[in-house]
Amino acid sequence: MKVHSNFTGQKSTKRLIAFSCATALASFTLIARPAFAEEAKADNASNLDVTATTTANVETTADLVETKVVEAPVTTENVASTENTTNVSEQASTSTASSETASETASTTTSESQAPAESVSGQTREAVTTDRAASEAASATADTNSETNVTGGQYYSDSLGNWYYKDASGKNLTGAQKIDGINVYFDENGIQVKGNFSKNKQYYDADSGALVTDCYINHLGGVYYVDKNGEPLKGAQTIQGKQVYFNDYNGLQVRDGFASNEHFYDKDGNLVTDSYVFSTKYNYNNTIYPFYVDKNGDKLKGEQIINGKSVYFDKYDGAQVRNSVADNGRFYDQDGNLVDLGKKHYVFIDNHWFYVDEDGKILKGEQVIDGVKVYFTPYYGYQIKGDFNSDGQFYDKDTGELVTNRYIQLTRYESNGSMAPTLETHWYYLGADGKVVTGPQVIDGVRVYFNYRGHQAKGDFGYDGYYYDKDTGALVKNSFVSLEQPSGTLIYYLDNEGNTIKGEQIINGKHLNFGEYGIQVKGNFAPNGLFYDAITGEPVTNRYVQINDQSNSYNTLENKDKWFYIGSDSKALKGEQVINGVTVFFDKDGVQAKGIFADDGFYYDKDSGARVNLGNNQFVQVNGNWYYLNNEGKIVKGEQVINGNNFYFDKDGKQVKGNFAENGAYYDENSGVQVTNRYVNFNNNWYRIGAKGTPLKGAHVVDGHNVFFDQDGKQIKGDFASDGYYYSKNSGDRVDLGQNHYQNINNNWYYIGNDGKRLTGEQVIDGVEVYFDSTGKQVKGNFAENDSFYDKDSGARLKEQFVDLNGKTYYVDAKGKRLREGGVRTINGKEYTFTGGADPHLAREEFLYPYGYSSFYDLNNKEVKGPQFVKAKNGNRYYITASGHVPLGLHIINGELYMFDAPTNKYADGRVRANGLTEDYFPSLIPNGSHIYYFDKETATAIKNQYKEVNGNWYYFGPNWYALTGEQTIDGAHVYFHRDGKQAKGELVTVNDKLHYYDPNSGARTENTTLTIEGKTYHFDAEGNGKLLN
């Protein structure tokens, strides 16, 4: 760091003013602002204040101070044209960037007073009286104008905007200090603390750096109160007559929530008493629970009388019970008021049955009522019907009685390891204890099987390997059985023990084959090489066949629909054969040759497969390809000399034309004759074919021209070759580019060395470190293969600075190497945080590690503290909790419901699931345990208390955000929603054993009406209950 003091005129002493919260506002308005010189910045696109900055921090009259800025020299560069073959070394001039950083070449003017390099927004100050503020401000102004220097020491700033104070001995001060009567603080690196808490846990002003005392402050989105010593208060406090609370650990004020003392504080942080308060408590239906705090701010619990109403609050956390059964067995409605349900009878509430005992309390758990074993959920108290309880016992869907020793059929959601459960129908058997049986069983003398979930095996194999009848479920023996699969129908035979048989078998006098896995071979070859009929399954002899069954084939799919001839031994014939007087041919797999030249060299007809005589010693064209037949009438292959000319035929006998053959030689596109001593164009590249018919490679002199061909024989044109020379894009001739100068070709810079060749790799030219890649192109504005970054203009290697590339900011060290380890790094006395992984860069608008499982950093490389939403550079938005976590799933934030998805945790915006709907699944043991939500596409919040049409279906999303189901009363109309949330319109629906009909337009329940529906006439009474008339 170079520091220059450029003061002229008489020096005078200066006194800074210590600001208390009582004088801050007025003082800031009246004190003369410091002047700032212009900035001399290196070319750096980073938003961080990491460029070299020249700052004059002067608080005095303009005539007393001379501010100087020494600018870095400007680089210039002259370039040579692309195809200019004259020597341009004397004309081209490439200036280089100085390795000295801009911060070293710029002059930094210092002052005894200091001005902030940056300010922390959101400072909150108490109001003060105008007279007092004006008086202190006037005093401050008078002192400032009378003194401009601090005896024996001075403030100064670095290029990053950090402030320091150097004492008379030239040493940077650290720790707590009092300068000109002002309490300030410098960290262990000498950097002044501003707008933050120091290590001594005191807060210092963002602008002046003075210790702040006796006032509220706003820091990183949170509110604190600092005492007379500048330290944050903690715990319960009374400030200006208001009872408030500050976090016991860090002093953050509790607002709009409960503190650790179980008291609730409003959005302004004041204690709430004698009132209902609302806080979020997550459970499966995402309900917002109210609480009630008494005159002391304590939460009420248990039974209470409030405003003459009997209410109940959870005995553990104090949340009010609403629309549910409390611990005392009483039911409280949706407003939380006690409901008298009578005694000793069933009641129907919110689509569920409950039982009220002789004390008027709702029963829970296993019960015997009127001699019937029934069950009520232990938490909510509703009766289990047509489902299992938590112990795995099943209760009848109509009576609710425990079912024992009986088969039942259920359609329910089953989890199969996929993202969402699927709706499936299965048979179960309930044992004497009412629980499903598993494994092999003998029931009523019949052997049956149930898997680990209790699903009965029917029309399929059980996990025990045996097959069970599709209708009765009984073990099948001595019988053929079939399974339908996507690949086709699979047929098995079960022996007298029910085992599947394999391999060759004689059944009912027929020779059959069941392969290696017990699947019958039909219309295919078996592992023994025999072909079995597609209909009878018996071996085939002396006939043509096609494979039409791929489900059990040892042949590949490419043989499907090919023709074979099965001989007398039931195996496929191979090679040349005469069948029914016709000469045919079969390859090594038995596939008949049709429309091709076979392995014997002859052509066989595409329809009949008969051998065709195409002549001999002549060229023939078949299917657009040329062949040559020898004196036997067979096709030739490889290199051939015909009529004194060299030709080539590939492995299938096709003549090579206009291409390179496998021997490396090129053959004319018209005649097919091997080419020698001439240029040819192949796939838009030029080649020179030599005297031996193969392409030249490397440097050659052809017809007096210096030319070059790469390792594949392609001529180099308009580029540098591997020999280091440049070759003309038109003629391909080597171009003399001179020596020792930069050359611009096709907007890329190269450097021509003293041998006329382009340089590669690390180089030092005119004292500047530069880099050229493997093709000779100069690296600019990017990292080179040596992990160093080179300036986008001069191409000079950059050192000890931040560089921007593709939206990311990196740091290069004193050797110019990229920082390769993430985490916290101290650079120029300031801490920066870099991401982890294979590409460490400055963490900005992103998480330290992928998928949101680490801290999030803002644009200024500051860790974001929750609770708040953030937007990452990739466009995704996230929510950071107060503890720094990223939530997954459903969460209530500021009274709104959001859904956060794994792994990226981008919150739902209506497109997470098709149709804008999102379903949150819960165990199938909970009746209607999955809820459907709709998240607004703009705000990402779940909608509630409104209808929503999605893909032609109507839903109603209730007060708890999820879609309502069952019969509901909305705006005075009785409506019905199916289990998937879709509204019933123009449908007959059975509700509590009563038939209801819902209007096809409004969806309202039909009442006091007679209607004919699908040819049947019904009458619906005043309650909407329907009766079939005819």
PDB file of N, CA and C in Angstrom, residues 478-480 493-495 504-513 536-538:
ATOM      1  N   ASN A 478     -50.468 -79.392 -11.739  1.00  0.00           N
ATOM      2  CA  ASN A 478     -50.731 -80.202 -12.943  1.00  0.00           C
ATOM      3  C   ASN A 478     -51.533 -79.435 -13.986  1.00  0.00           C
ATOM      4  N   SER A 479     -51.051 -78.258 -14.324  1.00  0.00           N
ATOM      5  CA  SER A 479     -51.819 -77.426 -15.250  1.00  0.00           C
ATOM      6  C   SER A 479     -50.917 -76.414 -15.944  1.00  0.00           C
ATOM      7  N   PHE A 480     -51.343 -76.047 -17.184  1.00  0.00           N
ATOM      8  CA  PHE A 480     -50.714 -74.922 -17.864  1.00  0.00           C
ATOM      9  C   PHE A 480     -51.279 -73.621 -17.286  1.00  0.00           C
ATOM     10  N   TYR A 493     -45.848 -74.607 -17.061  1.00  0.00           N
ATOM     11  CA  TYR A 493     -46.561 -75.829 -16.671  1.00  0.00           C
ATOM     12  C   TYR A 493     -46.154 -76.156 -15.235  1.00  0.00           C
ATOM     13  N   LEU A 494     -47.183 -76.407 -14.400  1.00  0.00           N
ATOM     14  CA  LEU A 494     -46.962 -76.691 -12.987  1.00  0.00           C
ATOM     15  C   LEU A 494     -47.152 -78.181 -12.731  1.00  0.00           C
ATOM     16  N   ASP A 495     -46.212 -78.802 -12.024  1.00  0.00           N
ATOM     17  CA  ASP A 495     -46.284 -80.241 -11.786  1.00  0.00           C
ATOM     18  C   ASP A 495     -47.228 -80.552 -10.629  1.00  0.00           C
ATOM     19  N   GLU A 504     -36.691 -79.820 -21.647  1.00  0.00           N
ATOM     20  CA  GLU A 504     -37.501 -80.722 -22.463  1.00  0.00           C
ATOM     21  C   GLU A 504     -38.416 -81.570 -21.577  1.00  0.00           C
ATOM     22  N   GLN A 505     -39.683 -81.650 -21.978  1.00  0.00           N
ATOM     23  CA  GLN A 505     -40.677 -82.403 -21.211  1.00  0.00           C
ATOM     24  C   GLN A 505     -41.638 -83.114 -22.166  1.00  0.00           C
ATOM     25  N   ILE A 506     -42.207 -84.227 -21.698  1.00  0.00           N
ATOM     26  CA  ILE A 506     -43.273 -84.907 -22.439  1.00  0.00           C
ATOM     27  C   ILE A 506     -44.535 -84.776 -21.596  1.00  0.00           C
ATOM     28  N   ILE A 507     -45.510 -84.039 -22.122  1.00  0.00           N
ATOM     29  CA  ILE A 507     -46.762 -83.801 -21.403  1.00  0.00           C
ATOM     30  C   ILE A 507     -47.915 -84.227 -22.311  1.00  0.00           C
ATOM     31  N   ASN A 508     -48.722 -85.144 -21.799  1.00  0.00           N
ATOM     32  CA  ASN A 508     -49.843 -85.671 -22.590  1.00  0.00           C
ATOM     33  C   ASN A 508     -49.358 -86.213 -23.933  1.00  0.00           C
ATOM     34  N   GLY A 509     -48.166 -86.837 -23.900  1.00  0.00           N
ATOM     35  CA  GLY A 509     -47.616 -87.451 -25.102  1.00  0.00           C
ATOM     36  C   GLY A 509     -46.955 -86.480 -26.055  1.00  0.00           C
ATOM     37  N   LYS A 510     -46.881 -85.209 -25.741  1.00  0.00           N
ATOM     38  CA  LYS A 510     -46.280 -84.208 -26.624  1.00  0.00           C
ATOM     39  C   LYS A 510     -44.901 -83.821 -26.113  1.00  0.00           C
ATOM     40  N   HIS A 511     -43.939 -83.669 -27.061  1.00  0.00           N
ATOM     41  CA  HIS A 511     -42.595 -83.218 -26.728  1.00  0.00           C
ATOM     42  C   HIS A 511     -42.589 -81.682 -26.690  1.00  0.00           C
ATOM     43  N   LEU A 512     -42.405 -81.136 -25.507  1.00  0.00           N
ATOM     44  CA  LEU A 512     -42.426 -79.681 -25.314  1.00  0.00           C
ATOM     45  C   LEU A 512     -41.114 -79.225 -24.684  1.00  0.00           C
ATOM     46  N   ASN A 513     -40.923 -77.921 -24.685  1.00  0.00           N
ATOM     47  CA  ASN A 513     -39.699 -77.395 -24.095  1.00  0.00           C
ATOM     48  C   ASN A 513     -40.041 -76.115 -23.322  1.00  0.00           C
ATOM     49  N   THR A 536     -48.724 -75.461 -31.462  1.00  0.00           N
ATOM     50  CA  THR A 536     -48.749 -76.689 -30.653  1.00  0.00           C
ATOM     51  C   THR A 536     -47.636 -76.749 -29.632  1.00  0.00           C
ATOM     52  N   GLY A 537     -46.532 -76.020 -29.896  1.00  0.00           N
ATOM     53  CA  GLY A 537     -45.388 -76.075 -29.004  1.00  0.00           C
ATOM     54  C   GLY A 537     -44.513 -77.288 -29.235  1.00  0.00           C
ATOM     55  N   GLU A 538     -44.831 -78.118 -30.260  1.00  0.00           N
ATOM     56  CA  GLU A 538     -44.046 -79.317 -30.541  1.00  0.00           C
ATOM     57  C   GLU A 538     -42.945 -79.004 -31.553  1.00  0.00           C
TER      58      GLU A 538
END
